[in-house]
Amino acid sequence: MKKSNIVYGLLAVALASCGGTAGGEEPYDDDTLFDGTEYYEKVETRAAFDKDYEGNINEHLEGGHLNDAYWNTLEGTWQNDNPSKLHAGMNNRNLFYVHDGNDTYLGFRGRGLYCQDGDLEKMDNGQVKPEGAGIITKEKLIPGRYEIEMAALPRYGGISACWTYLCETGNELTDQNEIDIEIGGHTDGQTFKYFWATSWTTHDNKQTVDQDVSELLYLNDGQFHKYTFDWYTDYLDTNNGRVDWFIDGVLVASVRGSLVTTKEMPLWIGLWFPAWTNNAVFDTDFMLMKSFEFTAFDESQFYEESRANAGYTQTTPSQANIGSIEYSEVKSINKIANGGFDTWSEVPLLSGNHYGWQIREGANKGAVATANVDGSQMLSLTASAEGRAFTFQTLEEFYEGFNYDYSFDAKLADGNSTGKMEVHYLNRLGMDVSSPTVVEIDSTSMKTYSGTLESPEKCVNVEVRFYGGTGTTYVDNVEVTFTGITY
């Protein structure tokens, strides 16, 4: 049963559009934010579940696949009007069943600016358009508890998201019903310390809580976490809406009042590359979904039925040709782009960036080029009379406690040549926060160098550098793989 809708006043809309919260209410309750899991666990003291509701969802990829009764895959592109940062939206070719022993996850592949796959769309200048993947519920959902277990895309430029959305009028200025979980949108060099929680009713009547959650986790830690939002339309008999967001059962954000929609909406899950976030400065990586559950609240929470249906191309999962991949391949992705130095051309619109490898202007007085050496494409670092040669690649937002394995192949051209790898641990201002890790290249025959790394306290970015001090140094097959985090 649905109660009648609240009619929102013009004053509430005006307050929200000016950045305030309707009715002067605070965005969350100070006594429950980050205060354990008791509030999460006592949800049914606020609204009982309707466990018999036919629209409830319990998706754990039983049998190794999505349930056709719940989902469609989604192909489409939106918010794609920035000529310098075009993207290719969501595409079924980036959906994968990821097999991990007896478990199966849904993988959403993200392909960034450094990806050189031949099937990617490109801009007129040759720059690839980053692309991801998505799914959508077949049915519109209502107030209740929404929970996704996922490991967010751990790289810059992509948005890992789980959201409800419906635009009934076709014009978001008058009708944009949305509740968002978004990871990856912060742009100040600390993207994965911040969780975005957003509630909309129109394009201007909205609130985004940009919450620092680093005391709980880093959102790109590679682990599965449970992200939850509870959507109420009549919170504790106040006739006011409220949305609470949780990470692993801890309340991290809340929005109340006229900023909360009352309309039923489909649920979308996916990975995409909007122009308003960072450049997608990586090759290929994954967002993973382990499970999704929706449990409706009972009739105490009213809602409006909606006439509109979601657009874009939708396909039943069993007919979508979803790929298959082993979790070991996803887990061990090389975080270094172009580690084999297969190309040294510049990425269009990213001057001086050779698909990940860069030369700092004014600091490098040597010659840097690739050469076909012993029949293989590799990096050639040849020092000049003016100084040494070097190139580097930055791995964004590899925080304190992040652990990696590294390896690379290298050799010196002769006994008079010198070369080395240095790994620098930087804060967000680009300053070293500890002594670098240094590996001297000491062989005139190709040799594999390997070891482990751990980001120190205050680290935000890791910079991998290769130097040719004198003579010529050759480098190939550079790999840095994330192995876990020490909290």
Short mmCIF file of C-alpha atoms in Angstrom, two decimals:
data_model
loop_
_atom_site.label_atom_id
_atom_site.label_comp_id
_atom_site.label_asym_id
_atom_site.label_seq_id
_atom_site.Cartn_x
_atom_site.Cartn_y
_atom_site.Cartn_z
CA MET A 1 0.00 0.00 0.00
CA LYS A 2 1.23 3.48 -0.86
CA LYS A 3 0.45 6.61 1.13
CA SER A 4 -0.04 9.93 -0.64
CA ASN A 5 3.07 11.83 -1.64
CA ILE A 6 4.46 14.78 0.30
CA VAL A 7 4.13 18.02 -1.65
CA TYR A 8 7.42 19.85 -1.33
CA GLY A 9 7.33 23.62 -0.95
CA LEU A 10 9.20 26.16 -3.04
CA LEU A 11 11.17 27.24 0.01
CA ALA A 12 12.69 23.78 0.42
CA VAL A 13 13.73 23.69 -3.22
CA ALA A 14 15.26 27.16 -2.96
CA LEU A 15 17.27 26.23 0.12
CA ALA A 16 18.60 23.06 -1.48
CA SER A 17 19.59 24.79 -4.72
CA CYS A 18 21.61 27.31 -2.72
CA GLY A 19 23.58 24.50 -1.05
CA GLY A 20 21.55 24.38 2.16
CA THR A 21 19.53 21.52 3.56
CA ALA A 22 15.75 21.87 3.44
CA GLY A 23 14.22 22.82 6.77
CA GLY A 24 17.62 23.65 8.27
CA GLU A 25 18.22 20.00 9.18
CA GLU A 26 21.72 18.65 9.68
CA PRO A 27 23.00 16.19 7.04
CA TYR A 28 23.56 13.44 9.63
CA ASP A 29 23.24 12.68 13.32
CA ASP A 30 26.49 13.33 15.16
CA ASP A 31 25.78 10.66 17.76
CA THR A 32 25.63 7.81 15.23
CA LEU A 33 28.14 8.73 12.51
CA PHE A 34 31.15 6.36 12.62
CA ASP A 35 29.86 4.98 15.93
CA GLY A 36 29.97 1.21 15.46
CA THR A 37 27.28 -0.96 13.86
CA GLU A 38 24.43 -0.80 16.39
CA TYR A 39 22.42 1.71 14.36
CA TYR A 40 22.78 -0.45 11.24
CA GLU A 41 21.74 -3.60 13.06
CA LYS A 42 18.63 -2.01 14.58
CA VAL A 43 17.12 -0.95 11.25
CA GLU A 44 13.83 -2.73 11.96
CA THR A 45 13.21 -0.45 14.95
CA ARG A 46 12.89 2.30 12.35
CA ALA A 47 11.07 0.40 9.58
CA ALA A 48 10.20 -3.28 9.42
CA PHE A 49 11.21 -5.35 6.40
CA ASP A 50 8.62 -6.85 4.08
CA LYS A 51 10.46 -10.11 3.53
CA ASP A 52 7.66 -11.47 1.37
CA TYR A 53 7.74 -8.57 -1.10
CA GLU A 54 7.97 -10.10 -4.56
CA GLY A 55 10.48 -7.51 -5.74
CA ASN A 56 13.17 -8.39 -3.19
CA ILE A 57 16.55 -9.34 -4.67
CA ASN A 58 19.08 -11.84 -3.34
CA GLU A 59 21.89 -12.00 -5.91
CA HIS A 60 24.96 -14.05 -5.01
CA LEU A 61 25.70 -15.32 -8.54
CA GLU A 62 24.62 -18.85 -7.70
CA GLY A 63 25.53 -21.24 -10.48
CA GLY A 64 28.20 -18.85 -11.65
CA HIS A 65 25.96 -16.30 -13.36
CA LEU A 66 23.52 -13.41 -12.85
CA ASN A 67 19.87 -14.23 -12.31
CA ASP A 68 17.92 -13.37 -15.48
CA ALA A 69 14.85 -12.69 -13.36
CA TYR A 70 16.55 -9.74 -11.64
CA TRP A 71 18.78 -8.03 -14.20
CA ASN A 72 19.47 -6.73 -17.65
CA THR A 73 22.91 -5.76 -18.85
CA LEU A 74 23.16 -2.13 -19.88
CA GLU A 75 24.85 -0.44 -22.83
CA GLY A 76 24.74 3.32 -23.11
CA THR A 77 26.59 6.62 -22.85
CA TRP A 78 25.59 9.78 -20.98
CA GLN A 79 27.22 13.02 -19.79
CA ASN A 80 29.58 12.88 -22.77
CA ASP A 81 29.78 16.49 -23.92
CA ASN A 82 33.36 17.44 -22.97
CA PRO A 83 35.41 17.31 -26.22
CA SER A 84 38.68 16.75 -24.35
CA LYS A 85 37.39 13.93 -22.12
CA LEU A 86 34.99 11.86 -24.20
CA HIS A 87 34.21 8.36 -22.98
CA ALA A 88 32.49 5.31 -24.42
CA GLY A 89 30.06 4.68 -21.57
CA MET A 90 29.13 1.13 -20.64
CA ASN A 91 29.56 -1.87 -22.92
CA ASN A 92 28.73 -5.56 -22.49
CA ARG A 93 32.16 -6.54 -23.72
CA ASN A 94 33.50 -5.29 -20.39
CA LEU A 95 31.35 -7.62 -18.27
CA PHE A 96 33.00 -10.82 -17.00
CA TYR A 97 32.20 -13.69 -14.70
CA VAL A 98 35.27 -13.83 -12.46
CA HIS A 99 35.86 -17.32 -11.07
CA ASP A 100 37.54 -17.71 -7.69
CA GLY A 101 37.42 -21.39 -6.70
CA ASN A 102 33.80 -22.10 -5.81
CA ASP A 103 32.89 -18.41 -5.89
CA THR A 104 31.96 -16.26 -8.86
CA TYR A 105 32.02 -12.46 -8.94
CA LEU A 106 30.76 -10.07 -11.58
CA GLY A 107 33.65 -8.12 -13.06
CA PHE A 108 33.19 -4.67 -14.59
CA ARG A 109 36.29 -4.04 -16.71
CA GLY A 110 37.53 -0.49 -16.93
CA ARG A 111 39.78 0.46 -19.82
CA GLY A 112 41.59 3.76 -19.44
CA LEU A 113 43.62 6.20 -21.50
CA TYR A 114 46.68 3.94 -21.65
CA CYS A 115 44.79 0.92 -22.96
CA GLN A 116 45.85 -0.03 -26.48
CA ASP A 117 43.23 -2.70 -27.24
CA GLY A 118 42.23 -2.55 -30.87
CA ASP A 119 38.46 -2.63 -30.27
CA LEU A 120 38.30 0.63 -28.29
CA GLU A 121 36.55 3.65 -29.75
CA LYS A 122 38.85 6.59 -30.44
CA MET A 123 38.52 10.34 -30.78
CA ASP A 124 39.51 12.05 -34.01
CA ASN A 125 43.00 12.69 -32.63
CA GLY A 126 43.52 9.00 -31.87
CA GLN A 127 42.96 9.15 -28.12
CA VAL A 128 40.96 6.21 -26.83
CA LYS A 129 37.61 6.73 -25.13
CA PRO A 130 37.68 5.02 -21.72
CA GLU A 131 34.82 2.60 -21.17
CA GLY A 132 33.24 0.45 -18.48
CA ALA A 133 30.17 -1.74 -17.99
CA GLY A 134 26.85 -1.83 -16.16
CA ILE A 135 23.71 -3.74 -15.18
CA ILE A 136 20.21 -2.60 -14.22
CA THR A 137 17.29 -4.20 -12.39
CA LYS A 138 14.40 -5.34 -14.54
CA GLU A 139 11.92 -3.89 -12.04
CA LYS A 140 11.63 -0.57 -10.26
CA LEU A 141 12.48 -0.77 -6.57
CA ILE A 142 10.96 0.96 -3.56
CA PRO A 143 12.07 2.16 -0.10
CA GLY A 144 14.14 -0.45 1.69
CA ARG A 145 17.68 -1.59 2.36
CA TYR A 146 20.10 -1.78 -0.59
CA GLU A 147 23.41 -3.63 -0.10
CA ILE A 148 26.24 -4.37 -2.49
CA GLU A 149 29.44 -6.26 -1.71
CA MET A 150 32.04 -4.89 -4.07
CA ALA A 151 35.68 -4.09 -4.56
CA ALA A 152 35.84 -0.68 -6.23
CA LEU A 153 37.94 0.04 -9.30
CA PRO A 154 41.22 0.99 -7.59
CA ARG A 155 42.44 3.46 -10.24
CA TYR A 156 41.98 7.12 -11.08
CA GLY A 157 39.29 8.30 -13.47
CA GLY A 158 36.57 5.67 -13.13
CA ILE A 159 33.44 5.85 -10.99
CA SER A 160 32.38 2.66 -9.22
CA ALA A 161 28.70 3.16 -8.48
CA CYS A 162 25.47 1.63 -7.24
CA TRP A 163 22.50 3.94 -7.64
CA THR A 164 18.78 4.29 -8.14
CA TYR A 165 17.73 6.62 -10.92
CA LEU A 166 14.56 7.71 -12.70
CA CYS A 167 13.71 10.79 -14.76
CA GLU A 168 9.98 10.72 -15.42
CA THR A 169 9.65 14.01 -17.31
CA GLY A 170 12.69 13.66 -19.55
CA ASN A 171 14.10 16.87 -18.04
CA GLU A 172 16.37 16.54 -15.01
CA LEU A 173 15.78 20.19 -14.08
CA THR A 174 12.26 19.21 -13.07
CA ASP A 175 12.64 15.53 -12.23
CA GLN A 176 15.86 13.69 -11.29
CA ASN A 177 15.15 11.00 -8.76
CA GLU A 178 18.37 9.42 -7.58
CA ILE A 179 20.21 7.92 -4.62
CA ASP A 180 23.93 7.29 -5.18
CA ILE A 181 26.85 5.31 -3.87
CA GLU A 182 29.87 6.63 -5.78
CA ILE A 183 33.56 5.85 -5.37
CA GLY A 184 36.28 7.62 -7.34
CA GLY A 185 34.88 11.10 -7.87
CA HIS A 186 37.01 13.17 -5.51
CA THR A 187 39.66 15.15 -7.40
CA ASP A 188 42.11 16.66 -4.89
CA GLY A 189 44.67 13.84 -4.97
CA GLN A 190 42.95 11.86 -2.22
CA THR A 191 40.15 10.29 -4.24
CA PHE A 192 39.93 7.00 -2.38
CA LYS A 193 39.78 8.54 1.07
CA TYR A 194 36.37 10.03 0.23
CA PHE A 195 32.98 8.39 -0.20
CA TRP A 196 30.24 10.19 -2.13
CA ALA A 197 26.64 9.84 -0.96
CA THR A 198 24.10 11.78 -3.02
CA SER A 199 20.34 12.24 -2.99
CA TRP A 200 18.38 14.08 -5.70
CA THR A 201 14.80 14.95 -6.61
CA THR A 202 15.68 17.45 -9.36
CA HIS A 203 19.00 18.55 -10.85
CA ASP A 204 19.11 21.46 -8.38
CA ASN A 205 17.37 19.93 -5.35
CA LYS A 206 20.15 17.65 -4.16
CA GLN A 207 22.82 17.09 -1.55
CA THR A 208 26.17 15.37 -1.80
CA VAL A 209 27.96 14.27 1.35
CA ASP A 210 31.67 14.10 0.50
CA GLN A 211 32.77 12.01 3.47
CA ASP A 212 36.34 11.24 4.53
CA VAL A 213 36.23 7.53 5.49
CA SER A 214 39.98 6.92 5.80
CA GLU A 215 39.63 6.07 9.48
CA LEU A 216 37.68 3.01 8.29
CA LEU A 217 39.41 2.08 5.03
CA TYR A 218 40.95 3.23 1.79
CA LEU A 219 38.30 2.64 -0.84
CA ASN A 220 40.85 1.24 -3.33
CA ASP A 221 42.27 -1.36 -0.94
CA GLY A 222 41.34 -4.20 -3.29
CA GLN A 223 39.08 -5.87 -0.72
CA PHE A 224 35.36 -6.56 -0.81
CA HIS A 225 33.32 -4.24 1.40
CA LYS A 226 29.60 -4.05 2.01
CA TYR A 227 28.12 -0.71 0.95
CA THR A 228 24.57 -0.07 2.12
CA PHE A 229 21.91 2.59 1.92
CA ASP A 230 18.57 2.59 3.72
CA TRP A 231 15.90 4.64 1.95
CA TYR A 232 13.00 5.88 4.07
CA THR A 233 10.13 8.09 2.99
CA ASP A 234 8.56 8.29 6.47
CA TYR A 235 11.42 8.15 8.92
CA LEU A 236 10.22 7.33 12.44
CA ASP A 237 6.70 8.61 11.69
CA THR A 238 7.96 12.12 10.93
CA ASN A 239 6.52 12.10 7.39
CA ASN A 240 10.05 13.07 6.27
CA GLY A 241 12.38 11.21 3.97
CA ARG A 242 15.84 10.05 4.95
CA VAL A 243 18.70 8.07 3.40
CA ASP A 244 21.46 6.54 5.53
CA TRP A 245 24.68 5.21 3.97
CA PHE A 246 26.89 2.58 5.61
CA ILE A 247 30.24 0.93 4.91
CA ASP A 248 30.62 -2.48 6.53
CA GLY A 249 27.72 -1.61 8.83
CA VAL A 250 29.11 1.74 10.01
CA LEU A 251 26.98 4.83 9.33
CA VAL A 252 29.06 7.28 7.26
CA ALA A 253 26.50 9.72 5.83
CA SER A 254 22.85 10.74 5.94
CA VAL A 255 20.50 13.05 4.02
CA ARG A 256 17.01 14.05 5.17
CA GLY A 257 13.91 15.97 4.20
CA SER A 258 12.76 17.15 0.78
CA LEU A 259 16.07 16.07 -0.75
CA VAL A 260 14.84 12.45 -0.65
CA THR A 261 12.70 11.16 -3.50
CA THR A 262 9.47 9.20 -3.04
CA LYS A 263 9.37 7.59 -6.50
CA GLU A 264 10.06 3.95 -7.28
CA MET A 265 13.20 3.55 -9.42
CA PRO A 266 15.35 0.88 -11.05
CA LEU A 267 18.71 0.11 -9.49
CA TRP A 268 21.86 0.51 -11.59
CA ILE A 269 25.33 -0.93 -10.86
CA GLY A 270 28.33 -0.08 -12.93
CA LEU A 271 31.62 1.51 -13.78
CA TRP A 272 31.93 4.58 -16.03
CA PHE A 273 34.24 7.48 -16.88
CA PRO A 274 32.55 10.90 -16.66
CA ALA A 275 34.38 14.09 -17.62
CA TRP A 276 33.98 15.58 -14.14
CA THR A 277 36.46 13.28 -12.43
CA ASN A 278 40.19 12.60 -12.89
CA ASN A 279 41.77 11.44 -16.13
CA ALA A 280 41.72 7.65 -16.42
CA VAL A 281 45.51 7.33 -16.19
CA PHE A 282 45.80 3.55 -16.32
CA ASP A 283 45.52 0.68 -18.77
CA THR A 284 43.00 -1.91 -17.57
CA ASP A 285 41.54 -2.78 -14.16
CA PHE A 286 38.32 -4.08 -12.61
CA MET A 287 35.48 -3.25 -10.28
CA LEU A 288 34.09 -6.48 -8.77
CA MET A 289 30.64 -7.28 -7.36
CA LYS A 290 30.31 -10.25 -5.01
CA SER A 291 26.62 -9.87 -4.14
CA PHE A 292 23.65 -7.52 -4.16
CA GLU A 293 20.60 -7.64 -1.90
CA PHE A 294 17.49 -5.51 -1.78
CA THR A 295 14.91 -5.95 0.95
CA ALA A 296 11.82 -3.72 0.87
CA PHE A 297 10.49 -1.91 3.90
CA ASP A 298 6.88 -2.56 4.83
CA GLU A 299 3.92 -0.33 3.99
CA SER A 300 4.93 2.24 6.62
CA GLN A 301 7.20 3.65 3.91
CA PHE A 302 5.12 5.16 1.10
CA TYR A 303 6.20 5.61 -2.52
CA GLU A 304 4.90 6.83 -5.84
CA GLU A 305 4.53 4.55 -8.80
CA SER A 306 6.32 5.92 -11.87
CA ARG A 307 5.42 5.80 -15.54
CA ALA A 308 8.89 6.13 -17.05
CA ASN A 309 11.19 3.29 -18.05
CA ALA A 310 14.99 3.40 -18.25
CA GLY A 311 16.46 3.83 -21.71
CA TYR A 312 19.64 2.56 -23.36
CA THR A 313 20.20 -0.93 -24.72
CA GLN A 314 19.24 -3.67 -22.26
CA THR A 315 19.92 -7.38 -22.66
CA THR A 316 19.08 -10.39 -20.50
CA PRO A 317 22.37 -11.63 -18.97
CA SER A 318 22.11 -15.09 -20.49
CA GLN A 319 21.95 -13.47 -23.95
CA ALA A 320 24.67 -10.84 -23.36
CA ASN A 321 27.76 -12.96 -24.11
CA ILE A 322 29.33 -12.15 -20.74
CA GLY A 323 32.98 -13.20 -20.74
CA SER A 324 34.82 -15.40 -18.26
CA ILE A 325 38.12 -14.84 -16.46
CA GLU A 326 39.96 -16.24 -13.45
CA TYR A 327 40.24 -14.14 -10.30
CA SER A 328 44.00 -14.73 -10.26
CA GLU A 329 44.23 -12.71 -13.50
CA VAL A 330 42.23 -9.84 -12.04
CA LYS A 331 44.04 -9.88 -8.72
CA SER A 332 47.50 -9.83 -10.32
CA ILE A 333 46.94 -7.05 -12.87
CA ASN A 334 50.11 -5.12 -13.59
CA LYS A 335 49.59 -1.60 -12.26
CA ILE A 336 52.35 -0.35 -14.56
CA ALA A 337 51.05 0.63 -17.98
CA ASN A 338 53.09 -0.14 -21.09
CA GLY A 339 55.51 -2.17 -18.99
CA GLY A 340 56.87 -3.83 -22.12
CA PHE A 341 57.48 -0.45 -23.81
CA ASP A 342 55.52 -1.63 -26.85
CA THR A 343 55.04 1.96 -27.91
CA TRP A 344 56.77 5.25 -27.21
CA SER A 345 54.30 7.51 -28.96
CA GLU A 346 52.58 10.14 -26.82
CA VAL A 347 49.03 9.77 -25.56
CA PRO A 348 46.94 12.37 -27.45
CA LEU A 349 46.11 15.38 -25.23
CA LEU A 350 48.65 14.18 -22.61
CA SER A 351 51.86 15.85 -23.72
CA GLY A 352 55.05 13.99 -22.83
CA ASN A 353 53.15 10.93 -21.64
CA HIS A 354 54.20 7.75 -23.45
CA TYR A 355 51.27 5.55 -22.41
CA GLY A 356 52.25 5.91 -18.77
CA TRP A 357 55.97 6.73 -18.97
CA GLN A 358 56.90 10.37 -18.65
CA ILE A 359 59.91 12.68 -18.85
CA ARG A 360 59.92 15.62 -16.47
CA GLU A 361 60.52 18.75 -18.51
CA GLY A 362 63.81 20.50 -17.69
CA ALA A 363 65.04 17.78 -15.32
CA ASN A 364 66.12 15.20 -17.86
CA LYS A 365 69.25 16.10 -19.82
CA GLY A 366 69.84 12.69 -21.35
CA ALA A 367 68.34 11.08 -24.42
CA VAL A 368 65.39 8.75 -23.83
CA ALA A 369 64.08 6.50 -26.58
CA THR A 370 62.93 2.98 -27.27
CA ALA A 371 64.92 0.69 -29.52
CA ASN A 372 64.62 -2.77 -30.94
CA VAL A 373 67.32 -4.51 -28.92
CA ASP A 374 68.13 -8.17 -29.53
CA GLY A 375 64.87 -8.48 -31.42
CA SER A 376 62.74 -7.08 -28.58
CA GLN A 377 61.08 -3.71 -28.01
CA MET A 378 62.38 -2.23 -24.78
CA LEU A 379 63.40 1.01 -23.12
CA SER A 380 66.81 2.40 -24.00
CA LEU A 381 68.23 5.01 -21.61
CA THR A 382 71.31 6.66 -23.04
CA ALA A 383 73.06 9.34 -21.00
CA SER A 384 74.46 12.40 -22.72
CA ALA A 385 77.30 14.79 -21.99
CA GLU A 386 74.80 17.06 -20.20
CA GLY A 387 73.60 14.46 -17.75
CA ARG A 388 71.80 11.22 -17.04
CA ALA A 389 68.65 9.94 -18.77
CA PHE A 390 65.52 8.89 -16.92
CA THR A 391 61.82 8.21 -17.27
CA PHE A 392 59.15 7.58 -14.66
CA GLN A 393 55.60 6.40 -14.13
CA THR A 394 53.31 7.52 -11.30
CA LEU A 395 50.92 5.12 -9.59
CA GLU A 396 48.21 7.33 -8.14
CA GLU A 397 46.84 6.88 -4.62
CA PHE A 398 48.88 3.97 -3.33
CA TYR A 399 48.46 4.76 0.34
CA GLU A 400 50.24 3.92 3.59
CA GLY A 401 50.41 0.16 4.11
CA PHE A 402 49.83 -0.78 0.46
CA ASN A 403 52.06 -3.72 -0.50
CA TYR A 404 53.33 -4.75 -3.92
CA ASP A 405 55.56 -7.19 -5.72
CA TYR A 406 57.77 -5.70 -8.42
CA SER A 407 59.94 -7.16 -11.17
CA PHE A 408 61.72 -5.90 -14.26
CA ASP A 409 64.31 -7.12 -16.74
CA ALA A 410 67.36 -4.96 -17.39
CA LYS A 411 70.95 -4.93 -18.56
CA LEU A 412 73.81 -2.51 -19.11
CA ALA A 413 75.21 -2.03 -22.60
CA ASP A 414 78.77 -2.51 -21.36
CA GLY A 415 80.99 -2.35 -18.30
CA ASN A 416 81.17 1.44 -18.44
CA SER A 417 77.39 1.92 -18.26
CA THR A 418 75.41 2.48 -15.06
CA GLY A 419 71.67 2.34 -14.40
CA LYS A 420 69.14 1.84 -11.64
CA MET A 421 65.50 1.78 -10.61
CA GLU A 422 64.25 4.08 -7.87
CA VAL A 423 60.81 3.94 -6.25
CA HIS A 424 59.81 7.20 -4.62
CA TYR A 425 57.02 7.49 -2.04
CA LEU A 426 55.33 10.88 -2.36
CA ASN A 427 52.72 12.94 -0.56
CA ARG A 428 50.03 14.67 -2.59
CA LEU A 429 52.33 17.69 -3.08
CA GLY A 430 54.90 15.46 -4.80
CA MET A 431 57.39 15.51 -1.93
CA ASP A 432 59.22 12.40 -0.68
CA VAL A 433 57.93 11.10 2.64
CA SER A 434 60.72 8.55 3.12
CA SER A 435 63.92 7.33 1.51
CA PRO A 436 63.35 5.78 -1.92
CA THR A 437 63.81 2.09 -2.69
CA VAL A 438 66.89 1.78 -4.95
CA VAL A 439 67.80 -1.20 -7.13
CA GLU A 440 71.14 -0.99 -8.95
CA ILE A 441 71.38 -2.64 -12.37
CA ASP A 442 74.60 -4.62 -12.30
CA SER A 443 74.68 -6.99 -15.29
CA THR A 444 75.57 -6.70 -18.95
CA SER A 445 73.29 -9.68 -19.65
CA MET A 446 69.52 -9.42 -19.35
CA LYS A 447 68.63 -10.14 -15.72
CA THR A 448 65.37 -10.18 -13.78
CA TYR A 449 65.25 -7.97 -10.68
CA SER A 450 62.38 -8.50 -8.22
CA GLY A 451 61.31 -7.70 -4.70
CA THR A 452 58.58 -6.24 -2.52
CA LEU A 453 57.51 -2.71 -1.68
CA GLU A 454 55.37 -1.17 1.06
CA SER A 455 54.07 2.40 1.04
CA PRO A 456 55.17 4.27 4.17
CA GLU A 457 53.22 6.65 6.40
CA LYS A 458 51.82 9.74 4.63
CA CYS A 459 52.33 8.19 1.20
CA VAL A 460 49.76 9.04 -1.47
CA ASN A 461 51.51 8.34 -4.79
CA VAL A 462 54.29 5.98 -5.81
CA GLU A 463 56.70 7.01 -8.58
CA VAL A 464 58.70 4.31 -10.37
CA ARG A 465 61.83 5.76 -12.03
CA PHE A 466 64.49 4.27 -14.29
CA TYR A 467 67.83 6.02 -14.69
CA GLY A 468 70.70 5.70 -17.12
CA GLY A 469 73.62 7.34 -15.33
CA THR A 470 76.36 6.75 -17.90
CA GLY A 471 76.42 4.89 -21.18
CA THR A 472 73.24 2.97 -22.06
CA THR A 473 70.80 0.98 -19.93
CA TYR A 474 68.07 -1.28 -21.31
CA VAL A 475 64.83 -2.06 -19.41
CA ASP A 476 61.90 -4.34 -20.25
CA ASN A 477 58.90 -6.14 -18.74
CA VAL A 478 58.27 -3.82 -15.79
CA GLU A 479 55.61 -5.11 -13.41
CA VAL A 480 54.16 -3.81 -10.16
CA THR A 481 51.29 -5.86 -8.73
CA PHE A 482 49.25 -5.00 -5.65
CA THR A 483 49.34 -7.78 -3.04
CA GLY A 484 47.31 -6.31 -0.19
CA ILE A 485 47.22 -3.69 2.52
CA THR A 486 48.44 -3.59 6.08
CA TYR A 487 45.96 -1.51 8.10
#
